[in-house]
PDB file of N, CA and C in Angstrom:
ATOM      1  N   MET H   1       0.834  -1.461   0.081  1.00  0.00           N
ATOM      2  CA  MET H   1      -0.266   0.244   0.020  1.00  0.00           C
ATOM      3  C   MET H   1       0.467   1.366   0.116  1.00  0.00           C
ATOM      4  N   PRO H   2       0.516   1.758  -0.995  1.00  0.00           N
ATOM      5  CA  PRO H   2       1.695   3.348  -1.248  1.00  0.00           C
ATOM      6  C   PRO H   2       1.291   4.378   0.476  1.00  0.00           C
ATOM      7  N   GLU H   3       2.090   5.377   0.624  1.00  0.00           N
ATOM      8  CA  GLU H   3       2.040   6.019   1.971  1.00  0.00           C
ATOM      9  C   GLU H   3       1.119   6.909   1.105  1.00  0.00           C
ATOM     10  N   PRO H   4       0.213   7.666   2.126  1.00  0.00           N
ATOM     11  CA  PRO H   4      -1.205   8.117   1.638  1.00  0.00           C
ATOM     12  C   PRO H   4      -0.533   9.670   1.959  1.00  0.00           C
ATOM     13  N   HIS H   5      -1.412  10.004   1.454  1.00  0.00           N
ATOM     14  CA  HIS H   5      -1.445  11.990   0.548  1.00  0.00           C
ATOM     15  C   HIS H   5      -1.851  12.500   1.837  1.00  0.00           C
ATOM     16  N   PRO H   6      -0.110  13.504   2.374  1.00  0.00           N
ATOM     17  CA  PRO H   6       0.045  14.277   2.845  1.00  0.00           C
ATOM     18  C   PRO H   6      -1.500  15.027   3.766  1.00  0.00           C
ATOM     19  N   LEU H   7      -2.123  15.036   2.709  1.00  0.00           N
ATOM     20  CA  LEU H   7      -3.548  16.143   2.652  1.00  0.00           C
ATOM     21  C   LEU H   7      -4.402  15.621   3.689  1.00  0.00           C
ATOM     22  N   ILE H   8      -4.646  13.795   3.261  1.00  0.00           N
ATOM     23  CA  ILE H   8      -5.356  13.246   4.597  1.00  0.00           C
ATOM     24  C   ILE H   8      -4.789  13.150   5.377  1.00  0.00           C
ATOM     25  N   VAL H   9      -4.146  12.986   5.627  1.00  0.00           N
ATOM     26  CA  VAL H   9      -3.305  12.360   7.375  1.00  0.00           C
ATOM     27  C   VAL H   9      -3.711  12.996   7.933  1.00  0.00           C
ATOM     28  N   PRO H  10      -4.265  15.122   8.257  1.00  0.00           N
ATOM     29  CA  PRO H  10      -4.752  14.842   9.197  1.00  0.00           C
ATOM     30  C   PRO H  10      -6.246  14.674   9.712  1.00  0.00           C
ATOM     31  N   ILE H  11      -6.773  13.692   8.891  1.00  0.00           N
ATOM     32  CA  ILE H  11      -8.040  13.043   8.280  1.00  0.00           C
ATOM     33  C   ILE H  11      -8.093  11.591   9.017  1.00  0.00           C
ATOM     34  N   LEU H  12      -6.892  11.200   8.386  1.00  0.00           N
ATOM     35  CA  LEU H  12      -7.274  10.087   9.021  1.00  0.00           C
ATOM     36  C   LEU H  12      -7.107  10.088  10.512  1.00  0.00           C
ATOM     37  N   GLU H  13      -5.929  10.800  11.706  1.00  0.00           N
ATOM     38  CA  GLU H  13      -5.366  10.379  12.421  1.00  0.00           C
ATOM     39  C   GLU H  13      -6.939  11.272  13.154  1.00  0.00           C
ATOM     40  N   GLU H  14      -7.745  12.212  13.086  1.00  0.00           N
ATOM     41  CA  GLU H  14      -8.862  12.477  13.568  1.00  0.00           C
ATOM     42  C   GLU H  14      -9.586  11.908  13.111  1.00  0.00           C
ATOM     43  N   VAL H  15     -10.477   9.910  12.191  1.00  0.00           N
ATOM     44  CA  VAL H  15     -10.745   9.954  12.315  1.00  0.00           C
ATOM     45  C   VAL H  15     -10.430   8.951  13.140  1.00  0.00           C
ATOM     46  N   ASP H  16      -9.452   8.676  13.544  1.00  0.00           N
ATOM     47  CA  ASP H  16      -7.980   7.214  14.087  1.00  0.00           C
ATOM     48  C   ASP H  16      -8.210   6.384  12.970  1.00  0.00           C
ATOM     49  N   PHE H  17      -8.243   6.672  12.160  1.00  0.00           N
ATOM     50  CA  PHE H  17      -8.052   5.225  11.299  1.00  0.00           C
ATOM     51  C   PHE H  17      -6.926   5.518  10.479  1.00  0.00           C
ATOM     52  N   SER H  18      -5.210   6.763  11.659  1.00  0.00           N
ATOM     53  CA  SER H  18      -4.281   6.229  11.265  1.00  0.00           C
ATOM     54  C   SER H  18      -3.226   4.648  10.700  1.00  0.00           C
ATOM     55  N   GLY H  19      -3.894   4.618  12.521  1.00  0.00           N
ATOM     56  CA  GLY H  19      -2.993   2.485  11.925  1.00  0.00           C
ATOM     57  C   GLY H  19      -3.666   1.726  10.828  1.00  0.00           C
ATOM     58  N   ILE H  20      -4.755   1.973   9.868  1.00  0.00           N
ATOM     59  CA  ILE H  20      -4.467   0.973   8.671  1.00  0.00           C
ATOM     60  C   ILE H  20      -4.107   2.353   7.974  1.00  0.00           C
ATOM     61  N   ALA H  21      -3.550   3.315   7.816  1.00  0.00           N
ATOM     62  CA  ALA H  21      -3.061   3.970   6.942  1.00  0.00           C
ATOM     63  C   ALA H  21      -1.480   3.518   6.940  1.00  0.00           C
ATOM     64  N   ASN H  22      -1.160   3.563   8.005  1.00  0.00           N
ATOM     65  CA  ASN H  22       0.454   2.139   7.846  1.00  0.00           C
ATOM     66  C   ASN H  22       0.779   1.140   8.217  1.00  0.00           C
ATOM     67  N   LEU H  23      -0.403   0.805   7.422  1.00  0.00           N
ATOM     68  CA  LEU H  23      -0.435  -1.037   7.347  1.00  0.00           C
ATOM     69  C   LEU H  23       0.148  -0.529   6.173  1.00  0.00           C
ATOM     70  N   ARG H  24       1.623  -1.213   5.796  1.00  0.00           N
ATOM     71  CA  ARG H  24       2.529  -1.301   4.368  1.00  0.00           C
ATOM     72  C   ARG H  24       2.624  -2.818   3.809  1.00  0.00           C
ATOM     73  N   HIS H  25       2.430  -3.864   4.391  1.00  0.00           N
ATOM     74  CA  HIS H  25       2.940  -4.511   4.084  1.00  0.00           C
ATOM     75  C   HIS H  25       1.868  -5.894   4.977  1.00  0.00           C
ATOM     76  N   LEU H  26       0.973  -6.692   4.106  1.00  0.00           N
ATOM     77  CA  LEU H  26       0.246  -7.895   4.268  1.00  0.00           C
ATOM     78  C   LEU H  26       1.174  -9.142   4.496  1.00  0.00           C
ATOM     79  N   LYS H  27       1.691 -10.146   4.939  1.00  0.00           N
ATOM     80  CA  LYS H  27       1.518 -11.312   4.087  1.00  0.00           C
ATOM     81  C   LYS H  27       0.796 -12.236   3.896  1.00  0.00           C
ATOM     82  N   VAL H  28       0.427 -12.224   3.104  1.00  0.00           N
ATOM     83  CA  VAL H  28      -0.678 -13.052   3.255  1.00  0.00           C
ATOM     84  C   VAL H  28      -0.677 -14.431   3.124  1.00  0.00           C
ATOM     85  N   ASP H  29      -1.076 -16.195   3.211  1.00  0.00           N
ATOM     86  CA  ASP H  29      -1.043 -16.714   3.749  1.00  0.00           C
ATOM     87  C   ASP H  29      -2.215 -17.612   2.530  1.00  0.00           C
ATOM     88  N   HIS H  30      -1.151 -17.492   1.472  1.00  0.00           N
ATOM     89  CA  HIS H  30      -2.656 -18.536   0.991  1.00  0.00           C
ATOM     90  C   HIS H  30      -2.702 -19.656   1.031  1.00  0.00           C
ATOM     91  N   ALA H  31      -2.535 -20.493   1.934  1.00  0.00           N
ATOM     92  CA  ALA H  31      -3.142 -22.163   2.574  1.00  0.00           C
ATOM     93  C   ALA H  31      -4.675 -21.737   3.488  1.00  0.00           C
ATOM     94  N   LEU H  32      -4.205 -20.133   3.971  1.00  0.00           N
ATOM     95  CA  LEU H  32      -5.345 -20.285   4.730  1.00  0.00           C
ATOM     96  C   LEU H  32      -6.368 -19.980   4.345  1.00  0.00           C
ATOM     97  N   ILE H  33      -5.982 -18.642   2.801  1.00  0.00           N
ATOM     98  CA  ILE H  33      -6.857 -17.985   3.224  1.00  0.00           C
ATOM     99  C   ILE H  33      -7.246 -19.377   1.910  1.00  0.00           C
ATOM    100  N   THR H  34      -7.016 -20.187   0.993  1.00  0.00           N
ATOM    101  CA  THR H  34      -7.751 -21.826   0.610  1.00  0.00           C
ATOM    102  C   THR H  34      -8.400 -22.469   1.417  1.00  0.00           C
ATOM    103  N   ALA H  35      -7.837 -22.448   2.328  1.00  0.00           N
ATOM    104  CA  ALA H  35      -8.590 -23.658   3.073  1.00  0.00           C
ATOM    105  C   ALA H  35     -10.528 -22.708   4.098  1.00  0.00           C
ATOM    106  N   LEU H  36     -10.143 -21.328   3.849  1.00  0.00           N
ATOM    107  CA  LEU H  36     -11.199 -20.438   4.312  1.00  0.00           C
ATOM    108  C   LEU H  36     -13.091 -20.369   3.478  1.00  0.00           C
ATOM    109  N   VAL H  37     -11.604 -20.800   2.158  1.00  0.00           N
ATOM    110  CA  VAL H  37     -12.695 -20.197   1.246  1.00  0.00           C
ATOM    111  C   VAL H  37     -13.881 -21.175   0.845  1.00  0.00           C
ATOM    112  N   ALA H  38     -13.240 -22.848   1.117  1.00  0.00           N
ATOM    113  CA  ALA H  38     -13.472 -24.145   1.511  1.00  0.00           C
ATOM    114  C   ALA H  38     -14.210 -23.805   1.640  1.00  0.00           C
ATOM    115  N   ARG H  39     -14.290 -23.242   3.733  1.00  0.00           N
ATOM    116  CA  ARG H  39     -15.162 -23.682   5.050  1.00  0.00           C
ATOM    117  C   ARG H  39     -16.561 -22.062   4.587  1.00  0.00           C
ATOM    118  N   TRP H  40     -16.638 -21.155   3.775  1.00  0.00           N
ATOM    119  CA  TRP H  40     -17.494 -20.682   3.428  1.00  0.00           C
ATOM    120  C   TRP H  40     -18.658 -21.018   3.154  1.00  0.00           C
ATOM    121  N   ARG H  41     -19.870 -20.557   3.706  1.00  0.00           N
ATOM    122  CA  ARG H  41     -21.097 -20.501   3.468  1.00  0.00           C
ATOM    123  C   ARG H  41     -21.573 -19.523   3.300  1.00  0.00           C
ATOM    124  N   PRO H  42     -21.555 -19.494   1.711  1.00  0.00           N
ATOM    125  CA  PRO H  42     -22.402 -18.448   1.105  1.00  0.00           C
ATOM    126  C   PRO H  42     -23.416 -17.696   1.509  1.00  0.00           C
ATOM    127  N   GLU H  43     -24.541 -19.369   1.434  1.00  0.00           N
ATOM    128  CA  GLU H  43     -25.889 -19.014   2.508  1.00  0.00           C
ATOM    129  C   GLU H  43     -26.402 -18.277   3.679  1.00  0.00           C
ATOM    130  N   THR H  44     -25.520 -19.166   4.602  1.00  0.00           N
ATOM    131  CA  THR H  44     -25.642 -18.848   6.544  1.00  0.00           C
ATOM    132  C   THR H  44     -24.931 -17.321   6.339  1.00  0.00           C
ATOM    133  N   HIS H  45     -23.851 -16.795   5.214  1.00  0.00           N
ATOM    134  CA  HIS H  45     -22.802 -15.939   6.092  1.00  0.00           C
ATOM    135  C   HIS H  45     -21.929 -16.178   7.096  1.00  0.00           C
ATOM    136  N   THR H  46     -20.954 -17.345   6.845  1.00  0.00           N
ATOM    137  CA  THR H  46     -20.778 -17.973   7.538  1.00  0.00           C
ATOM    138  C   THR H  46     -19.502 -19.534   7.566  1.00  0.00           C
ATOM    139  N   PHE H  47     -18.750 -19.040   8.090  1.00  0.00           N
ATOM    140  CA  PHE H  47     -17.144 -20.981   8.225  1.00  0.00           C
ATOM    141  C   PHE H  47     -17.921 -21.627   8.666  1.00  0.00           C
ATOM    142  N   HIS H  48     -17.776 -22.842   8.179  1.00  0.00           N
ATOM    143  CA  HIS H  48     -18.608 -23.869   9.080  1.00  0.00           C
ATOM    144  C   HIS H  48     -16.999 -25.482   9.095  1.00  0.00           C
ATOM    145  N   PHE H  49     -16.935 -24.832  11.389  1.00  0.00           N
ATOM    146  CA  PHE H  49     -16.084 -25.823  11.315  1.00  0.00           C
ATOM    147  C   PHE H  49     -16.362 -27.036  11.792  1.00  0.00           C
ATOM    148  N   PRO H  50     -15.251 -27.405  11.719  1.00  0.00           N
ATOM    149  CA  PRO H  50     -15.335 -28.951  12.565  1.00  0.00           C
ATOM    150  C   PRO H  50     -16.523 -28.418  14.599  1.00  0.00           C
ATOM    151  N   THR H  51     -15.632 -27.250  15.106  1.00  0.00           N
ATOM    152  CA  THR H  51     -15.963 -27.469  16.113  1.00  0.00           C
ATOM    153  C   THR H  51     -17.765 -26.318  15.810  1.00  0.00           C
ATOM    154  N   GLY H  52     -18.034 -25.832  14.815  1.00  0.00           N
ATOM    155  CA  GLY H  52     -19.183 -25.940  14.667  1.00  0.00           C
ATOM    156  C   GLY H  52     -19.600 -23.464  13.681  1.00  0.00           C
ATOM    157  N   GLU H  53     -19.810 -23.662  13.929  1.00  0.00           N
ATOM    158  CA  GLU H  53     -20.048 -22.155  12.625  1.00  0.00           C
ATOM    159  C   GLU H  53     -19.333 -20.738  13.333  1.00  0.00           C
ATOM    160  N   CYS H  54     -19.251 -19.964  12.293  1.00  0.00           N
ATOM    161  CA  CYS H  54     -17.498 -19.460  12.280  1.00  0.00           C
ATOM    162  C   CYS H  54     -18.215 -17.612  11.530  1.00  0.00           C
ATOM    163  N   THR H  55     -17.984 -17.095  11.972  1.00  0.00           N
ATOM    164  CA  THR H  55     -18.724 -15.240  11.117  1.00  0.00           C
ATOM    165  C   THR H  55     -17.429 -14.479  11.344  1.00  0.00           C
ATOM    166  N   ILE H  56     -17.359 -13.373  10.653  1.00  0.00           N
ATOM    167  CA  ILE H  56     -16.699 -11.991  11.143  1.00  0.00           C
ATOM    168  C   ILE H  56     -17.024 -10.611  11.306  1.00  0.00           C
ATOM    169  N   THR H  57     -17.278  -9.850  12.530  1.00  0.00           N
ATOM    170  CA  THR H  57     -18.103  -9.595  13.031  1.00  0.00           C
ATOM    171  C   THR H  57     -17.390  -7.720  12.908  1.00  0.00           C
ATOM    172  N   LEU H  58     -18.101  -6.916  12.941  1.00  0.00           N
ATOM    173  CA  LEU H  58     -17.476  -5.552  12.249  1.00  0.00           C
ATOM    174  C   LEU H  58     -17.031  -5.259  13.859  1.00  0.00           C
ATOM    175  N   GLU H  59     -17.059  -6.217  14.922  1.00  0.00           N
ATOM    176  CA  GLU H  59     -15.985  -5.904  16.006  1.00  0.00           C
ATOM    177  C   GLU H  59     -14.829  -6.933  16.342  1.00  0.00           C
ATOM    178  N   ASP H  60     -14.257  -7.889  15.143  1.00  0.00           N
ATOM    179  CA  ASP H  60     -14.015  -8.632  14.653  1.00  0.00           C
ATOM    180  C   ASP H  60     -12.457  -7.827  13.580  1.00  0.00           C
ATOM    181  N   VAL H  61     -13.103  -7.205  13.017  1.00  0.00           N
ATOM    182  CA  VAL H  61     -12.120  -6.474  11.744  1.00  0.00           C
ATOM    183  C   VAL H  61     -11.378  -5.182  12.912  1.00  0.00           C
ATOM    184  N   ALA H  62     -12.586  -4.463  13.527  1.00  0.00           N
ATOM    185  CA  ALA H  62     -11.578  -3.463  14.100  1.00  0.00           C
ATOM    186  C   ALA H  62     -10.693  -3.749  16.066  1.00  0.00           C
ATOM    187  N   LEU H  63     -10.806  -4.801  15.885  1.00  0.00           N
ATOM    188  CA  LEU H  63      -9.681  -5.298  17.118  1.00  0.00           C
ATOM    189  C   LEU H  63      -9.235  -5.540  15.847  1.00  0.00           C
ATOM    190  N   GLN H  64      -8.850  -6.421  15.396  1.00  0.00           N
ATOM    191  CA  GLN H  64      -7.469  -6.676  14.457  1.00  0.00           C
ATOM    192  C   GLN H  64      -7.139  -5.359  13.445  1.00  0.00           C
ATOM    193  N   LEU H  65      -7.552  -4.605  13.507  1.00  0.00           N
ATOM    194  CA  LEU H  65      -7.109  -3.174  12.471  1.00  0.00           C
ATOM    195  C   LEU H  65      -6.814  -1.981  13.369  1.00  0.00           C
ATOM    196  N   GLY H  66      -7.139  -2.021  14.523  1.00  0.00           N
ATOM    197  CA  GLY H  66      -6.781  -1.062  15.050  1.00  0.00           C
ATOM    198  C   GLY H  66      -8.389  -0.293  15.196  1.00  0.00           C
ATOM    199  N   LEU H  67      -9.099  -0.467  14.013  1.00  0.00           N
ATOM    200  CA  LEU H  67     -10.130   1.552  13.477  1.00  0.00           C
ATOM    201  C   LEU H  67     -11.392   1.162  14.937  1.00  0.00           C
ATOM    202  N   ARG H  68     -11.755   2.812  14.891  1.00  0.00           N
ATOM    203  CA  ARG H  68     -12.854   2.392  15.869  1.00  0.00           C
ATOM    204  C   ARG H  68     -14.092   2.845  15.066  1.00  0.00           C
ATOM    205  N   VAL H  69     -15.382   1.580  15.555  1.00  0.00           N
ATOM    206  CA  VAL H  69     -16.152   2.098  14.892  1.00  0.00           C
ATOM    207  C   VAL H  69     -17.596   2.823  15.460  1.00  0.00           C
ATOM    208  N   ASP H  70     -16.989   2.916  17.009  1.00  0.00           N
ATOM    209  CA  ASP H  70     -18.150   3.730  17.053  1.00  0.00           C
ATOM    210  C   ASP H  70     -18.355   5.399  17.296  1.00  0.00           C
ATOM    211  N   GLY H  71     -19.216   5.932  17.432  1.00  0.00           N
ATOM    212  CA  GLY H  71     -18.738   7.040  16.642  1.00  0.00           C
ATOM    213  C   GLY H  71     -19.818   8.025  15.188  1.00  0.00           C
ATOM    214  N   LEU H  72     -19.467   9.308  15.527  1.00  0.00           N
ATOM    215  CA  LEU H  72     -20.642   9.376  14.057  1.00  0.00           C
ATOM    216  C   LEU H  72     -19.777   8.482  12.350  1.00  0.00           C
ATOM    217  N   PRO H  73     -21.050   8.938  11.269  1.00  0.00           N
ATOM    218  CA  PRO H  73     -19.969   7.535  10.718  1.00  0.00           C
ATOM    219  C   PRO H  73     -19.342   9.207   9.815  1.00  0.00           C
ATOM    220  N   VAL H  74     -17.921   8.262   9.501  1.00  0.00           N
ATOM    221  CA  VAL H  74     -16.929   9.566   7.124  1.00  0.00           C
ATOM    222  C   VAL H  74     -17.411   9.851   6.014  1.00  0.00           C
ATOM    223  N   ILE H  75     -18.451  10.865   6.310  1.00  0.00           N
ATOM    224  CA  ILE H  75     -18.879  10.893   4.938  1.00  0.00           C
ATOM    225  C   ILE H  75     -18.734  11.734   4.139  1.00  0.00           C
ATOM    226  N   GLY H  76     -19.117  12.441   3.262  1.00  0.00           N
ATOM    227  CA  GLY H  76     -18.464  12.925   2.391  1.00  0.00           C
ATOM    228  C   GLY H  76     -19.448  14.212   1.550  1.00  0.00           C
ATOM    229  N   PRO H  77     -19.098  15.708   1.131  1.00  0.00           N
ATOM    230  CA  PRO H  77     -20.584  15.175  -0.271  1.00  0.00           C
ATOM    231  C   PRO H  77     -20.720  15.057  -0.866  1.00  0.00           C
ATOM    232  N   THR H  78     -21.274  15.025  -1.604  1.00  0.00           N
ATOM    233  CA  THR H  78     -22.682  14.366  -2.123  1.00  0.00           C
ATOM    234  C   THR H  78     -23.391  15.057  -3.764  1.00  0.00           C
ATOM    235  N   LEU H  79     -23.083  16.671  -3.296  1.00  0.00           N
ATOM    236  CA  LEU H  79     -23.710  17.438  -3.950  1.00  0.00           C
ATOM    237  C   LEU H  79     -23.175  17.843  -5.257  1.00  0.00           C
ATOM    238  N   TYR H  80     -22.983  16.755  -6.569  1.00  0.00           N
ATOM    239  CA  TYR H  80     -22.307  16.801  -8.181  1.00  0.00           C
ATOM    240  C   TYR H  80     -23.532  17.159  -8.392  1.00  0.00           C
ATOM    241  N   ASP H  81     -22.254  17.389  -9.386  1.00  0.00           N
ATOM    242  CA  ASP H  81     -23.170  17.446 -11.427  1.00  0.00           C
ATOM    243  C   ASP H  81     -22.988  16.577 -11.976  1.00  0.00           C
ATOM    244  N   TRP H  82     -24.209  15.574 -11.757  1.00  0.00           N
ATOM    245  CA  TRP H  82     -24.451  13.967 -11.617  1.00  0.00           C
ATOM    246  C   TRP H  82     -23.644  13.630 -13.676  1.00  0.00           C
ATOM    247  N   GLU H  83     -24.424  15.052 -14.584  1.00  0.00           N
ATOM    248  CA  GLU H  83     -24.338  14.697 -15.297  1.00  0.00           C
ATOM    249  C   GLU H  83     -23.100  15.403 -16.039  1.00  0.00           C
ATOM    250  N   GLU H  84     -22.579  16.319 -15.412  1.00  0.00           N
ATOM    251  CA  GLU H  84     -21.899  16.304 -15.816  1.00  0.00           C
ATOM    252  C   GLU H  84     -19.863  15.137 -15.126  1.00  0.00           C
ATOM    253  N   MET H  85     -20.107  14.798 -13.719  1.00  0.00           N
ATOM    254  CA  MET H  85     -19.662  13.512 -13.002  1.00  0.00           C
ATOM    255  C   MET H  85     -19.363  12.111 -14.704  1.00  0.00           C
ATOM    256  N   CYS H  86     -20.594  12.377 -15.547  1.00  0.00           N
ATOM    257  CA  CYS H  86     -20.639  10.777 -16.442  1.00  0.00           C
ATOM    258  C   CYS H  86     -20.374  11.242 -17.707  1.00  0.00           C
ATOM    259  N   SER H  87     -20.226  12.942 -18.278  1.00  0.00           N
ATOM    260  CA  SER H  87     -19.882  13.119 -19.116  1.00  0.00           C
ATOM    261  C   SER H  87     -17.865  13.254 -19.167  1.00  0.00           C
ATOM    262  N   THR H  88     -18.216  13.388 -17.718  1.00  0.00           N
ATOM    263  CA  THR H  88     -16.424  12.928 -17.273  1.00  0.00           C
ATOM    264  C   THR H  88     -15.462  12.287 -17.682  1.00  0.00           C
ATOM    265  N   TYR H  89     -16.431  11.624 -16.247  1.00  0.00           N
ATOM    266  CA  TYR H  89     -16.242   9.624 -16.452  1.00  0.00           C
ATOM    267  C   TYR H  89     -16.464   8.779 -17.513  1.00  0.00           C
ATOM    268  N   LEU H  90     -17.422   8.223 -18.309  1.00  0.00           N
ATOM    269  CA  LEU H  90     -18.064   8.117 -18.885  1.00  0.00           C
ATOM    270  C   LEU H  90     -18.004   8.141 -20.493  1.00  0.00           C
ATOM    271  N   GLY H  91     -18.098   9.209 -20.625  1.00  0.00           N
ATOM    272  CA  GLY H  91     -17.863  10.188 -22.396  1.00  0.00           C
ATOM    273  C   GLY H  91     -18.837  10.335 -22.803  1.00  0.00           C
ATOM    274  N   ILE H  92     -20.150  10.141 -22.340  1.00  0.00           N
ATOM    275  CA  ILE H  92     -21.504  10.673 -22.570  1.00  0.00           C
ATOM    276  C   ILE H  92     -22.742  10.790 -21.354  1.00  0.00           C
ATOM    277  N   MET H  93     -23.699  11.953 -21.805  1.00  0.00           N
ATOM    278  CA  MET H  93     -24.809  12.403 -20.869  1.00  0.00           C
ATOM    279  C   MET H  93     -25.716  12.169 -20.966  1.00  0.00           C
ATOM    280  N   PRO H  94     -25.916  12.122 -19.877  1.00  0.00           N
ATOM    281  CA  PRO H  94     -27.584  10.786 -20.227  1.00  0.00           C
ATOM    282  C   PRO H  94     -28.586  11.831 -19.124  1.00  0.00           C
ATOM    283  N   VAL H  95     -30.000  10.637 -20.292  1.00  0.00           N
ATOM    284  CA  VAL H  95     -30.725  12.630 -19.864  1.00  0.00           C
ATOM    285  C   VAL H  95     -31.641  12.615 -18.862  1.00  0.00           C
ATOM    286  N   LYS H  96     -31.564  13.902 -18.764  1.00  0.00           N
ATOM    287  CA  LYS H  96     -32.402  14.498 -16.580  1.00  0.00           C
ATOM    288  C   LYS H  96     -33.402  14.010 -16.787  1.00  0.00           C
ATOM    289  N   GLY H  97     -34.204  13.088 -15.396  1.00  0.00           N
ATOM    290  CA  GLY H  97     -35.362  12.604 -15.577  1.00  0.00           C
ATOM    291  C   GLY H  97     -35.396  11.804 -15.822  1.00  0.00           C
ATOM    292  N   GLU H  98     -35.298  11.314 -17.767  1.00  0.00           N
ATOM    293  CA  GLU H  98     -35.093   9.867 -18.056  1.00  0.00           C
ATOM    294  C   GLU H  98     -34.177   8.787 -17.330  1.00  0.00           C
ATOM    295  N   SER H  99     -33.157   8.568 -17.876  1.00  0.00           N
ATOM    296  CA  SER H  99     -31.729   8.088 -17.650  1.00  0.00           C
ATOM    297  C   SER H  99     -31.347   8.357 -16.440  1.00  0.00           C
ATOM    298  N   LEU H 100     -30.936  10.027 -16.064  1.00  0.00           N
ATOM    299  CA  LEU H 100     -30.957  10.070 -14.591  1.00  0.00           C
ATOM    300  C   LEU H 100     -31.968  10.172 -13.621  1.00  0.00           C
ATOM    301  N   ILE H 101     -31.341   9.887 -12.515  1.00  0.00           N
ATOM    302  CA  ILE H 101     -32.640  10.755 -11.148  1.00  0.00           C
ATOM    303  C   ILE H 101     -32.153  10.383 -10.683  1.00  0.00           C
ATOM    304  N   GLY H 102     -31.913  11.526  -9.457  1.00  0.00           N
ATOM    305  CA  GLY H 102     -30.999  12.148  -8.867  1.00  0.00           C
ATOM    306  C   GLY H 102     -29.898  11.371  -9.346  1.00  0.00           C
ATOM    307  N   SER H 103     -28.593  10.688  -8.065  1.00  0.00           N
ATOM    308  CA  SER H 103     -27.951  10.449  -8.340  1.00  0.00           C
ATOM    309  C   SER H 103     -27.484   8.702  -8.853  1.00  0.00           C
ATOM    310  N   MET H 104     -28.112   8.569  -9.295  1.00  0.00           N
ATOM    311  CA  MET H 104     -28.951   7.042 -10.343  1.00  0.00           C
ATOM    312  C   MET H 104     -29.194   7.368 -11.679  1.00  0.00           C
ATOM    313  N   ILE H 105     -28.219   6.332 -11.929  1.00  0.00           N
ATOM    314  CA  ILE H 105     -27.749   6.254 -13.869  1.00  0.00           C
ATOM    315  C   ILE H 105     -28.878   4.659 -13.783  1.00  0.00           C
ATOM    316  N   LYS H 106     -29.619   4.741 -15.001  1.00  0.00           N
ATOM    317  CA  LYS H 106     -30.457   3.676 -15.229  1.00  0.00           C
ATOM    318  C   LYS H 106     -29.379   2.481 -15.983  1.00  0.00           C
ATOM    319  N   LEU H 107     -29.685   1.178 -15.827  1.00  0.00           N
ATOM    320  CA  LEU H 107     -28.088   0.332 -16.041  1.00  0.00           C
ATOM    321  C   LEU H 107     -28.289  -0.055 -17.014  1.00  0.00           C
ATOM    322  N   LYS H 108     -30.040  -0.249 -17.675  1.00  0.00           N
ATOM    323  CA  LYS H 108     -30.694  -0.074 -19.217  1.00  0.00           C
ATOM    324  C   LYS H 108     -29.580   1.352 -20.093  1.00  0.00           C
ATOM    325  N   TRP H 109     -29.184   2.030 -19.621  1.00  0.00           N
ATOM    326  CA  TRP H 109     -29.120   2.767 -20.075  1.00  0.00           C
ATOM    327  C   TRP H 109     -27.602   2.595 -20.266  1.00  0.00           C
ATOM    328  N   LEU H 110     -26.388   2.497 -19.135  1.00  0.00           N
ATOM    329  CA  LEU H 110     -25.265   2.078 -18.649  1.00  0.00           C
ATOM    330  C   LEU H 110     -25.074   1.106 -19.801  1.00  0.00           C
ATOM    331  N   ARG H 111     -25.796  -0.096 -20.307  1.00  0.00           N
ATOM    332  CA  ARG H 111     -25.522  -1.460 -20.764  1.00  0.00           C
ATOM    333  C   ARG H 111     -25.926  -0.582 -22.631  1.00  0.00           C
ATOM    334  N   GLU H 112     -26.899  -0.185 -22.742  1.00  0.00           N
ATOM    335  CA  GLU H 112     -27.156   0.831 -24.114  1.00  0.00           C
ATOM    336  C   GLU H 112     -26.485   1.501 -23.994  1.00  0.00           C
ATOM    337  N   GLY H 113     -25.512   2.404 -23.821  1.00  0.00           N
ATOM    338  CA  GLY H 113     -24.454   3.962 -24.024  1.00  0.00           C
ATOM    339  C   GLY H 113     -23.156   2.581 -24.406  1.00  0.00           C
TER     340      GLY H 113
END
């Protein structure tokens, strides 16, 4: 993972996410991941082990990564010119009210575009 941009470092520190930003090299145990994938049951969103079922909770992630999961959510602005965003990133502009409703774009329009 690259070094975080200096402009966002104070924000990461303010929301107590600086610990995750400092993770650089994680050793991936491919055998362990393969074993876990084999035991995953998508119907119940759990791992099935000989001793019983197990799942990953938000608390588990918080403890492992040192992230805060309480307090106010971290959000950003959502007031964008969505037509302009589509034009910039997709190269085509949707028709407001038909293929673009608020910030939602119809999949049919995306497929046909």
